[in-house]
Coordinates of C-alpha atoms and ligand atoms in Angstrom, one line a residue:
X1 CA 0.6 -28.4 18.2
X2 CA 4.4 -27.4 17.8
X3 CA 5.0 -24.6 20.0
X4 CA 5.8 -21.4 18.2
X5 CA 9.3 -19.2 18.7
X6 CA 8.2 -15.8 22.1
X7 CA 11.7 -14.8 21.4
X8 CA 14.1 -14.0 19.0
X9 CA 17.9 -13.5 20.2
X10 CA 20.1 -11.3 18.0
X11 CA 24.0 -12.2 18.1
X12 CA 26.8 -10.4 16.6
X13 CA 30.3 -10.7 15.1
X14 CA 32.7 -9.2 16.8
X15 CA 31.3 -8.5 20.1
X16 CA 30.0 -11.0 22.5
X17 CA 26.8 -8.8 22.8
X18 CA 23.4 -10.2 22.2
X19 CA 19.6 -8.7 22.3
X20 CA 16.5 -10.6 23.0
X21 CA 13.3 -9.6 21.6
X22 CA 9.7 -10.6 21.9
X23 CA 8.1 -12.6 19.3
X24 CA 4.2 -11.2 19.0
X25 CA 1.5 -13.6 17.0
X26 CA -1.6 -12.2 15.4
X27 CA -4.6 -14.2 15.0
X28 CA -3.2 -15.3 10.9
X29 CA -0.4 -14.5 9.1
X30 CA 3.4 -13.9 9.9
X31 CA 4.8 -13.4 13.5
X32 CA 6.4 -10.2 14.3
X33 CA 9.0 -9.8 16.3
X34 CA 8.8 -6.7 18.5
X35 CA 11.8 -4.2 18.1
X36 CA 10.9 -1.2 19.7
X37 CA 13.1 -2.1 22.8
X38 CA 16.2 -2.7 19.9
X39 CA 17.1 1.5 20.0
X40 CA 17.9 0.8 23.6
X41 CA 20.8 -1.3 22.2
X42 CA 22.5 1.0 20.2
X43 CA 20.7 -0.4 16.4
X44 CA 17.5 0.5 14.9
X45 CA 16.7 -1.8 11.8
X46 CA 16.7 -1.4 8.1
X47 CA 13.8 -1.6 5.9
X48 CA 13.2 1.4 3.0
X49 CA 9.5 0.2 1.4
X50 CA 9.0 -1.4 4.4
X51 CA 9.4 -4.9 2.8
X52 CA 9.3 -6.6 5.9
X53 CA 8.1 -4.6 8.4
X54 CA 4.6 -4.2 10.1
X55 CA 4.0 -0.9 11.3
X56 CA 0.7 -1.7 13.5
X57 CA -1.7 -4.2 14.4
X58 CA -5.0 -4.2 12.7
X59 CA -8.3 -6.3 12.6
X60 CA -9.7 -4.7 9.4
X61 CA -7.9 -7.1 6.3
X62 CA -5.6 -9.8 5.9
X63 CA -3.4 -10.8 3.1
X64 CA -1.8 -14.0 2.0
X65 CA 0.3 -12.9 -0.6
X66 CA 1.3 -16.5 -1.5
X67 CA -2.5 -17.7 -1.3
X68 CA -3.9 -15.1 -3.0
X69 CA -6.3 -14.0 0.1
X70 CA -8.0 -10.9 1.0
X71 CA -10.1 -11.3 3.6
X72 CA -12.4 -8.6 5.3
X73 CA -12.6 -8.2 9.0
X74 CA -12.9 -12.2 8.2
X75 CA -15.1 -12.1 5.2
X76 CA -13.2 -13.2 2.1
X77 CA -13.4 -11.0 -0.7
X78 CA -15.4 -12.4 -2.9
X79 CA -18.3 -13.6 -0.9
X80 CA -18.3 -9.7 -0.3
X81 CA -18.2 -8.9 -4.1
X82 CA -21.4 -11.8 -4.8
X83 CA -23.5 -11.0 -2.3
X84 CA -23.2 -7.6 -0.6
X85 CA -23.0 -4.0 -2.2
X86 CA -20.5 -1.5 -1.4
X87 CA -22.2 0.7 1.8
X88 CA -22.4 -2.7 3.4
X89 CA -18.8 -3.5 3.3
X90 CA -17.4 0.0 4.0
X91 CA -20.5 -0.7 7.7
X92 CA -17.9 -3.6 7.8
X93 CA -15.1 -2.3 7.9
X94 CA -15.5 1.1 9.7
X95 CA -17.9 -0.8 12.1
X96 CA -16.6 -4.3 12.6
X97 CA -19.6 -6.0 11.1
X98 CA -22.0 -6.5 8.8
X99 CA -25.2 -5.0 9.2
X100 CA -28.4 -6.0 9.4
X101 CA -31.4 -4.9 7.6
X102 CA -32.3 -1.9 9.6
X103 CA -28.7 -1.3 10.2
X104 CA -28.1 -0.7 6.3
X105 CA -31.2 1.2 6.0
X106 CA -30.3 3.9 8.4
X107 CA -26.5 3.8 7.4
X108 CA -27.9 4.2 3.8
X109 CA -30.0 7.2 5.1
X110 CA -27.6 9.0 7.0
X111 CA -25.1 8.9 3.9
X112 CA -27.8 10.1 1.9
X113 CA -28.6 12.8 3.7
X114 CA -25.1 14.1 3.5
X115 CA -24.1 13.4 -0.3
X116 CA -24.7 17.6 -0.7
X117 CA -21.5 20.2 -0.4
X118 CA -21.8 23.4 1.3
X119 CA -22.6 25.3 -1.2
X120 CA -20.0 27.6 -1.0
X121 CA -17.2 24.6 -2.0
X122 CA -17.9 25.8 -5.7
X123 CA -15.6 28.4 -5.1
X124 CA -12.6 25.8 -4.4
X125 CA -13.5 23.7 -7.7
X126 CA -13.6 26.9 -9.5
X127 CA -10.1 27.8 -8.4
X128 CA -8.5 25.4 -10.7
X129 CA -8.2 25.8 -14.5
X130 CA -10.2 23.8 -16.3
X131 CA -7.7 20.8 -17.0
X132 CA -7.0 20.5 -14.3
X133 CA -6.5 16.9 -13.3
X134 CA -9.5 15.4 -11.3
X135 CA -6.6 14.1 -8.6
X136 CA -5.3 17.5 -8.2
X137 CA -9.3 18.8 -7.3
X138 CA -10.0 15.8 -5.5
X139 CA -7.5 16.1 -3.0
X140 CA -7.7 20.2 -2.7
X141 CA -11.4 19.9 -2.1
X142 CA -11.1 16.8 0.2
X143 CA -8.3 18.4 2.5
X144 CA -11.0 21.7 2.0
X145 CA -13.7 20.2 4.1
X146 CA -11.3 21.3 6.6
X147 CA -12.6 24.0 6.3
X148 CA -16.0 23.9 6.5
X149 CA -15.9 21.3 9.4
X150 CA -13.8 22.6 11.5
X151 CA -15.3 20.4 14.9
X152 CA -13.8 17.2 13.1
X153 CA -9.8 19.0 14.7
X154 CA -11.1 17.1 17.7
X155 CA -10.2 13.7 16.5
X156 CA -11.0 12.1 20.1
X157 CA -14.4 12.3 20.2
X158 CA -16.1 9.2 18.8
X159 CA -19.3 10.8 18.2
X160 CA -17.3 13.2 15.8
X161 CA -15.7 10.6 14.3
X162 CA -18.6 8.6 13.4
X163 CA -20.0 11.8 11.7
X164 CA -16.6 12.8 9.8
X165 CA -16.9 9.4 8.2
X166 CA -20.0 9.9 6.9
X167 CA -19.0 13.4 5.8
X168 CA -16.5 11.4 3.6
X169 CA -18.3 8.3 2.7
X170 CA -21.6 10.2 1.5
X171 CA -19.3 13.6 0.0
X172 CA -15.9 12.2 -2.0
X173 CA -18.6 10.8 -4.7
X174 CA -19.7 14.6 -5.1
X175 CA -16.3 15.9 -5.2
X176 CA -15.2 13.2 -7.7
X177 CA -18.2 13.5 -9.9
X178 CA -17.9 17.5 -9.9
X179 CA -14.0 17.3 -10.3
X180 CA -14.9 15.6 -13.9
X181 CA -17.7 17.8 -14.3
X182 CA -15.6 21.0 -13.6
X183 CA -12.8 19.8 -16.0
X184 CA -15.3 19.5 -19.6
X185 CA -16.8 22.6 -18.4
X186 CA -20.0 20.5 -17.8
X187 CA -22.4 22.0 -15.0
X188 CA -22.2 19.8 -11.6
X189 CA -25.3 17.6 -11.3
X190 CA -26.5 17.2 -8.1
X191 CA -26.9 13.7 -6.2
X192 CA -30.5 11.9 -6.1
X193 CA -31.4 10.6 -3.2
X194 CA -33.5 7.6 -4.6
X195 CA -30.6 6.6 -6.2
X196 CA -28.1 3.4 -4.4
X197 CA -24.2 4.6 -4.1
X198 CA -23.2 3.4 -7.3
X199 CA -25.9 5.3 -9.6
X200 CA -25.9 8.2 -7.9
X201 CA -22.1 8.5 -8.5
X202 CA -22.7 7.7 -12.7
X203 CA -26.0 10.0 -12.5
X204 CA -23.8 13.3 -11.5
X205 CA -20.6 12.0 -14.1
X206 CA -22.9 11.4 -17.2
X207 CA -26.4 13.6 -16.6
X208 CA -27.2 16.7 -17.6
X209 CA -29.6 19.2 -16.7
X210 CA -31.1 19.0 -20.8
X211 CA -32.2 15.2 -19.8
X212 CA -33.5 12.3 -18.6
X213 CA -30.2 9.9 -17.4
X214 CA -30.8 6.7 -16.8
X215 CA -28.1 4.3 -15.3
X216 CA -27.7 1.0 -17.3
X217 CA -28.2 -1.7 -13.9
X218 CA -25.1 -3.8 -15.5
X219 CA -22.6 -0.8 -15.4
X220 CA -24.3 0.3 -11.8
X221 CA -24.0 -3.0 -10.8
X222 CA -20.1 -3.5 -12.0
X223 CA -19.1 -0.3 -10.8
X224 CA -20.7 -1.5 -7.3
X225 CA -17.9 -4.5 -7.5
X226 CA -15.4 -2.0 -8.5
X227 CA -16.1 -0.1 -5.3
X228 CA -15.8 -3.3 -3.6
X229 CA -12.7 -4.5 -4.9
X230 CA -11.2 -1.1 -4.1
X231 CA -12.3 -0.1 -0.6
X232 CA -9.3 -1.5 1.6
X233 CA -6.3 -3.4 1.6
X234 CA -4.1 -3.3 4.5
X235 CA -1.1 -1.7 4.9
X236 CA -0.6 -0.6 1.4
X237 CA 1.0 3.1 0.4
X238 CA -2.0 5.6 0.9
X239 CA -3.4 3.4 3.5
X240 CA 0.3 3.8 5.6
X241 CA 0.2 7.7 4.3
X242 CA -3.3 8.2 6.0
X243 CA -2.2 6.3 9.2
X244 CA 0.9 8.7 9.7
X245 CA -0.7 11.6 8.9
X246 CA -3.2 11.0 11.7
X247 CA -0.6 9.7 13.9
X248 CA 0.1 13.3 14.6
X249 CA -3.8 14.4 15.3
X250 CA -4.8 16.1 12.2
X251 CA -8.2 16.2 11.0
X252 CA -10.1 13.3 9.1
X253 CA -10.0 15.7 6.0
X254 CA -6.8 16.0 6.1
X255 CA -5.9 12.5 6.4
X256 CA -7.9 11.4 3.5
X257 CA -6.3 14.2 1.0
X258 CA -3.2 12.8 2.0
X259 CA -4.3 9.3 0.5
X260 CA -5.6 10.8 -2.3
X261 CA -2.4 12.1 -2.8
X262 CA -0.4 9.3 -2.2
X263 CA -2.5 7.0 -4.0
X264 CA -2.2 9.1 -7.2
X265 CA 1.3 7.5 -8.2
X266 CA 1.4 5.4 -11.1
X267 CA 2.9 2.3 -8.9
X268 CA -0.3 2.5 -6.7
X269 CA -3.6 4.0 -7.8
X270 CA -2.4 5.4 -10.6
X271 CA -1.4 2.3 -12.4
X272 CA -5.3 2.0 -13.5
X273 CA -4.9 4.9 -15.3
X274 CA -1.4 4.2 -16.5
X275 CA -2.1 0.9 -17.6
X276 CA -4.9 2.1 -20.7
X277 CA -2.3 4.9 -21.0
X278 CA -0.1 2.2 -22.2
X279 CA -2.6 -0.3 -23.8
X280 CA -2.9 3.3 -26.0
X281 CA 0.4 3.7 -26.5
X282 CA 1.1 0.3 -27.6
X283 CA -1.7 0.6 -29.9
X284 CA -1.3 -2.6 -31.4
X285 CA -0.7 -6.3 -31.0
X286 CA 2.2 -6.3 -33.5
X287 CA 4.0 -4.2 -30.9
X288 CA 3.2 -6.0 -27.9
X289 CA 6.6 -8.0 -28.6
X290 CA 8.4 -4.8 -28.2
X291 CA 7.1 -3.4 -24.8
X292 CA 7.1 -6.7 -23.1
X293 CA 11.0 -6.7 -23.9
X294 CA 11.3 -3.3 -22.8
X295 CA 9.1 -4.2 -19.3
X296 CA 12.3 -6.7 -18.9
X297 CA 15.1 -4.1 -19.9
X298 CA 16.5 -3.5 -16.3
X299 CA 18.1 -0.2 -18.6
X300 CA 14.8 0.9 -19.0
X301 CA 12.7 2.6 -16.5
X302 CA 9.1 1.1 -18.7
X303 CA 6.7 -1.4 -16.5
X304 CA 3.8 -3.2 -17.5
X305 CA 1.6 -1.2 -16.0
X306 CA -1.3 -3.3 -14.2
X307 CA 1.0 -6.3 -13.2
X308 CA 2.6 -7.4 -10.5
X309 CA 2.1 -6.6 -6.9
X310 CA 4.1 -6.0 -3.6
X311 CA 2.5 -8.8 -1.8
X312 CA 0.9 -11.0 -4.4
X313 CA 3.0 -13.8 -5.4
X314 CA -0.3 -15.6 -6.8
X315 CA -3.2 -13.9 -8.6
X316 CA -4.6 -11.2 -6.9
X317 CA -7.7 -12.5 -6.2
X318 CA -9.6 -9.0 -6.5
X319 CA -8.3 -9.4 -10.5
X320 CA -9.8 -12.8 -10.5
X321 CA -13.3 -10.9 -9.6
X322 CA -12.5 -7.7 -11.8
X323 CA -11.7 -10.0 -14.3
X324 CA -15.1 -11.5 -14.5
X325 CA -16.7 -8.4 -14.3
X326 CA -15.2 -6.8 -17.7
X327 CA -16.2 -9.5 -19.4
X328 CA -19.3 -8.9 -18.1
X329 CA -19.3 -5.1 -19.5
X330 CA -17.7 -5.6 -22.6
X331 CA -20.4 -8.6 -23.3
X332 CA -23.3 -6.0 -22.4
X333 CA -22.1 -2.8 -24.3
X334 CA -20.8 -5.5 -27.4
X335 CA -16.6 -4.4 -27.3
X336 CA -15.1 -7.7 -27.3
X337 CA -14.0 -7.1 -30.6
X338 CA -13.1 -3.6 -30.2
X339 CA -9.2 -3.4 -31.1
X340 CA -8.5 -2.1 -27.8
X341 CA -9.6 -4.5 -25.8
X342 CA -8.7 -7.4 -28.1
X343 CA -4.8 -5.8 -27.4
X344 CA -5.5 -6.1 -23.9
X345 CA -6.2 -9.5 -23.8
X346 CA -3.7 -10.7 -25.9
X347 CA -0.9 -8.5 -23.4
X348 CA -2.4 -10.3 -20.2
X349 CA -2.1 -14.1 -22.3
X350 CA 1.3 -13.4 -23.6
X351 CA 2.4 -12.2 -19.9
X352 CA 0.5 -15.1 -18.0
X353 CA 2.6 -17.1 -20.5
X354 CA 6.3 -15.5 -20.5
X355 CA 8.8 -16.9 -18.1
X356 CA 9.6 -13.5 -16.9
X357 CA 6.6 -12.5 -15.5
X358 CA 6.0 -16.1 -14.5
X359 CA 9.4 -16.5 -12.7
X360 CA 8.6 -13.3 -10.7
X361 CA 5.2 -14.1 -10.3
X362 CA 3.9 -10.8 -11.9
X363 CA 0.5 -11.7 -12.4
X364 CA -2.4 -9.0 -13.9
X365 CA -3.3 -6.6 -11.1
X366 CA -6.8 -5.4 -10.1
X367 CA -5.2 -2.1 -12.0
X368 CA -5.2 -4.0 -15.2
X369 CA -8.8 -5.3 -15.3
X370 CA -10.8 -2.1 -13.8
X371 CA -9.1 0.2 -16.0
X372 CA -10.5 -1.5 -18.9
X373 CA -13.8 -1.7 -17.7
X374 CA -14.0 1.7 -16.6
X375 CA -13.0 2.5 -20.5
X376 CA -15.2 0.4 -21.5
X377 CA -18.1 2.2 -19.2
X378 CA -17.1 5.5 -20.8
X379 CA -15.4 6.9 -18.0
X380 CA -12.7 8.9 -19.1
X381 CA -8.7 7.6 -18.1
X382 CA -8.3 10.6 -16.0
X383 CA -10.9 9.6 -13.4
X384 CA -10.1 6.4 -12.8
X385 CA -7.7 6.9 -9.8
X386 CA -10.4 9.4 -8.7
X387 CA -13.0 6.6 -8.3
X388 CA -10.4 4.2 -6.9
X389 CA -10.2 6.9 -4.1
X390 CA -13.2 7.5 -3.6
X391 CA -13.5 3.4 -2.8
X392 CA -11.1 3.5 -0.5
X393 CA -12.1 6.2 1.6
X394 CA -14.2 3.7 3.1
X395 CA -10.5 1.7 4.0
X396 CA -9.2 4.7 5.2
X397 CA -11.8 5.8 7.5
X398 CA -11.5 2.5 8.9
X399 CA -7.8 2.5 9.2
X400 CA -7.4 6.2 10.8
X401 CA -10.5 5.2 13.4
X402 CA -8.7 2.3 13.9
X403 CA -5.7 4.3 14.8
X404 CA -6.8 6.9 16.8
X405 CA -9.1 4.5 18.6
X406 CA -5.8 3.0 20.1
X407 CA -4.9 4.1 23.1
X408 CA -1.4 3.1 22.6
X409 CA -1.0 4.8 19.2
X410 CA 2.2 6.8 19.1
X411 CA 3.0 9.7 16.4
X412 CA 4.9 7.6 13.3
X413 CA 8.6 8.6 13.4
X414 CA 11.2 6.5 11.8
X415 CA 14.8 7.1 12.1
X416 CA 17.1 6.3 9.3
X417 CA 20.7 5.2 8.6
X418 CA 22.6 8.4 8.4
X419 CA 25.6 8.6 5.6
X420 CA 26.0 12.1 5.6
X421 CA 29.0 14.3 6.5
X422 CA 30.4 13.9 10.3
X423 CA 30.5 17.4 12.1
X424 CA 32.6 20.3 10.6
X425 CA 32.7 24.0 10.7
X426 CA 31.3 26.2 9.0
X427 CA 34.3 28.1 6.4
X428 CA 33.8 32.0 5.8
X429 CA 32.9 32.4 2.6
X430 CA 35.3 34.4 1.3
X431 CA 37.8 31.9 2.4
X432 CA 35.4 28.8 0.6
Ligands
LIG1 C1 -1.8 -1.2 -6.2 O1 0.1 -2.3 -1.9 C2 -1.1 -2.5 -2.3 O2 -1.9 -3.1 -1.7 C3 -1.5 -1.7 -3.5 C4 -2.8 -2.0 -4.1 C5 -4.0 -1.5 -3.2 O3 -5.0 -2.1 -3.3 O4 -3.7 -0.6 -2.4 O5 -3.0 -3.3 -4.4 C6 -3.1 -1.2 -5.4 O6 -1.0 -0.3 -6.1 C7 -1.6 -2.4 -7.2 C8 -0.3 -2.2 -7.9 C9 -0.5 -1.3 -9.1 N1 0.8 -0.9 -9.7 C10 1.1 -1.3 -11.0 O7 0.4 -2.1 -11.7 C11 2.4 -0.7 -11.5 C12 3.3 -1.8 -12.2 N2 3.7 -2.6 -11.1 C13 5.1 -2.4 -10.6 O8 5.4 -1.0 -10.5 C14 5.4 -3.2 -9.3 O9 5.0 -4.5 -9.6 C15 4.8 -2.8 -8.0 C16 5.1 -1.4 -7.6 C17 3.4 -3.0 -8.0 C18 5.5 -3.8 -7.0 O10 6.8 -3.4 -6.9 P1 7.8 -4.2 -5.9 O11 7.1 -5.1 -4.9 O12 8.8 -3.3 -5.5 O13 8.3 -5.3 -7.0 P2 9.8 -5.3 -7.4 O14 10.2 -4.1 -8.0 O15 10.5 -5.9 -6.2 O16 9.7 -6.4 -8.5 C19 10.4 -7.6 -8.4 C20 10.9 -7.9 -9.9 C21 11.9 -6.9 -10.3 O17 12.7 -7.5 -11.3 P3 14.1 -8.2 -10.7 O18 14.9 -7.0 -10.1 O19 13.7 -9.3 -9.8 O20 14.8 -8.7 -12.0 O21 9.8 -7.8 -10.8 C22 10.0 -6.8 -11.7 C23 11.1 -5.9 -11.1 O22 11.8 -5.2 -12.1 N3 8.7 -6.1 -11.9 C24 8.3 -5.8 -13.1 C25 7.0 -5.3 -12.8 N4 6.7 -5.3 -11.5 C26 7.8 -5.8 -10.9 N5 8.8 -5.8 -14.3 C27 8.0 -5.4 -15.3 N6 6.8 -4.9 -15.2 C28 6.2 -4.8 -13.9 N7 5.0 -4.3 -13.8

């Protein structure tokens, strides 16, 4: 086998200077090559988005952008979205593995047995006025728990960890839920323990106290993938946010409301939301024309929301899944035909088709398909980012254990290309 590059040697114009570097290989995917000697030399590098930069090493998911993989400490994604539900793949990636029978039934019990908020956390939701946005109660009542957990400041010890995660993984369906419920003034419907993840989370968004609510197992069972197809993926935005936040030691609460927060834009976890926002706004096929000429007006600041990706340059193959899966909910609940959805197809078929989107490989995200299905489910556009967090809280717990589980983890400080002013003194101002 050819024998791969150890260093990389940097040369310069002008100067007969030259830096060597390590080359580091992970286990798939791209080589790095190690700067963090490179400040020594008088350069840092240059990288805003952070294109082409890795800012750890991880074990939890790989990406190949160009393949259109997403794999799972190993698993690929969809073997995980056929045959397991979404508890067992957020065991996997907090714990390294899949579990076994027992395993799941006592990680299933211990979330269970912490789905209930103190009771006094009422007072937080009932801060906010009621339209509020969910995102803007999520991430106050997440960063709350603070709070009322204050043991979880001690971030080294493992045995805390373990039960901050299930804090998180068996509470941010509550918070979500009761986030909606506090916004249409609905009263908060408390989990059921004999219900599975995904029920419980529809049984406190559509009961109410007046009735019986029972969870159609189609919708359960798509919103299960949903959560799947959501719970991690790398390095992206709130992931990086959640990493550098508990770079510095903060608590697990606060880590996760600063991934809620980061994940609300509409060019990450917002884009769910944005995209029916647009499917609305378009409102019919006859003006599709017009909005997929505006999406390629570099003078106008209009995307199509749900397409294209940072590292996808093929399908991203969570859409493939999600794709699947709206048909299977429109199909049950009979909307094919419903105007709305018909526009949405005929948007993803013109944009599969336009050179464009094709050139630039901007193929339909996950964003595009789960926002449509969530509509179709009944769940209202202003929750959707809500429940995409509350999926990957599961990623994030993994990520920040990951982290602070690292003995060689250093806080996250970047340095930057200055362009500012040189030094000069100050003038009086009555002489400015
Ligand atoms: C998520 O990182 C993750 O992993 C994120 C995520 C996760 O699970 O955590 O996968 C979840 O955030 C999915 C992405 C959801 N966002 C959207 O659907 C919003 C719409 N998408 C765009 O905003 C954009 O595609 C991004 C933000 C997703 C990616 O932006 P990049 O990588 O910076 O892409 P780019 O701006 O370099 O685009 C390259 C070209 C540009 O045109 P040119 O300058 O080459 O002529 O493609 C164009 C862009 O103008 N382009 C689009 C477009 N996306 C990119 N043009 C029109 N509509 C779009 N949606």
């Amino acid at each position: 086998m050819a024998t791969k590059p150890t260093k990389a040697t940097i040369t310069f114009d002008n100067s007969d200077k030259t830096v060597e570097l390590p080359v580091l290989s992970g286990s798939l995917g791209n080589d790095v090559i190690d700067i963090r000697t490179l400040g020594k030399h008088g350069y840092y590098t240059y990288d805003p988005g952070f294109l082409s930069t890795a800012s750890c090493n991880s074990e939890i998911t790989y990406i190949n952008g160009e393949k259109g993989h997403l794999f799972h400490r190993g698993y690929p994604i969809e073997g995980l979205a056929e045959n397991c539900d979404f508890l067992e793949v957020a065991h996997l990636l907090i714990k390294g593995e899949l579990p076994n029978a027992q395993q799941q039934a006592d990680y299933t019990q211990k979330i269970r047995r912490h789905t209930m908020l103190h009771d006094q956390m009422d007072n937080v939701f009932r801060g906010f006025r009621r339209d509020a946005h969910p995102m803007a109660v999520m991430v106050s009542v997440v960063g709350a728990m603070a709070a009322f957990y204050p043991e979880h400041n001690d971030v080294n010890d493992p045995k805390l960890r373990d039960v901050a995660a299930i804090r998180l993984l068996a509470k941010v369906p509550t918070i979500a839920a009761w986030s909606y419920k506090f916004t249409i003034g609905q009263p908060f419907i408390y989990p059921q323990n004999k219900l599975n993840y995904a029920e419980n989370f529809l049984h406190m968004m559509f009961a109410t106290p007046c009735e019986e609510y029972t969870v159609n197992p189609v919708l359960s069972k798509a919103f299960e993938r949903i959560l799947i197809l959501h719970a991690d993926h790398e390095q992206n935005a709130s992931t990086s946010t959640v990493r550098l936040v508990g770079s510095s030691g903060a608590n697990p609460f606060a880590c996760i409301a600063a991934g809620i927060a980061s994940l609300w834009g509409p060019a990450h976890g917002g884009a769910n939301e944005a995209t029916l926002k647009m499917l609305d706004e378009i409102g019919d096929v006859s003006r599709i024309d017009e909005y997929i000429k505006r999406a390629k007006d570099k003078t106008d600041s209009f995307r199509l929301m749900g397409f294209g990706h940072r590292v996808y340059r093929n399908m991203d193959p969570r859409a493939a899944i999600m794709r699947e899966t709206c048909h299977e909910v429109l199909n049950e609940l009979g909307l094919h035909g419903d105007p709305m959805f018909k526009l949405a197809m005929k948007l993803e078929k013109i944009a599969l088709e336009d050179e464009y989107f094709v050139d630039r490989k901007l193929y339909p995200n996950v964003d595009f398909y789960s926002g449509i299905v969530m509509r179709a489910m009944g769940i209202p556009n202003s929750m959707f980012t809500a429940i995409f967090a509350m999926a990957r809280t599961a990623g994030w717990i993994s990520q920040w254990s990951e982290m602070i589980s690292d003995s060689s983890n250093k806080i996250g400080r970047p340095r930057q290309l200055y362009k500012g002013e040189d030094r000069r003194e100050i003038v009086p101002i009555d002489k400015r």
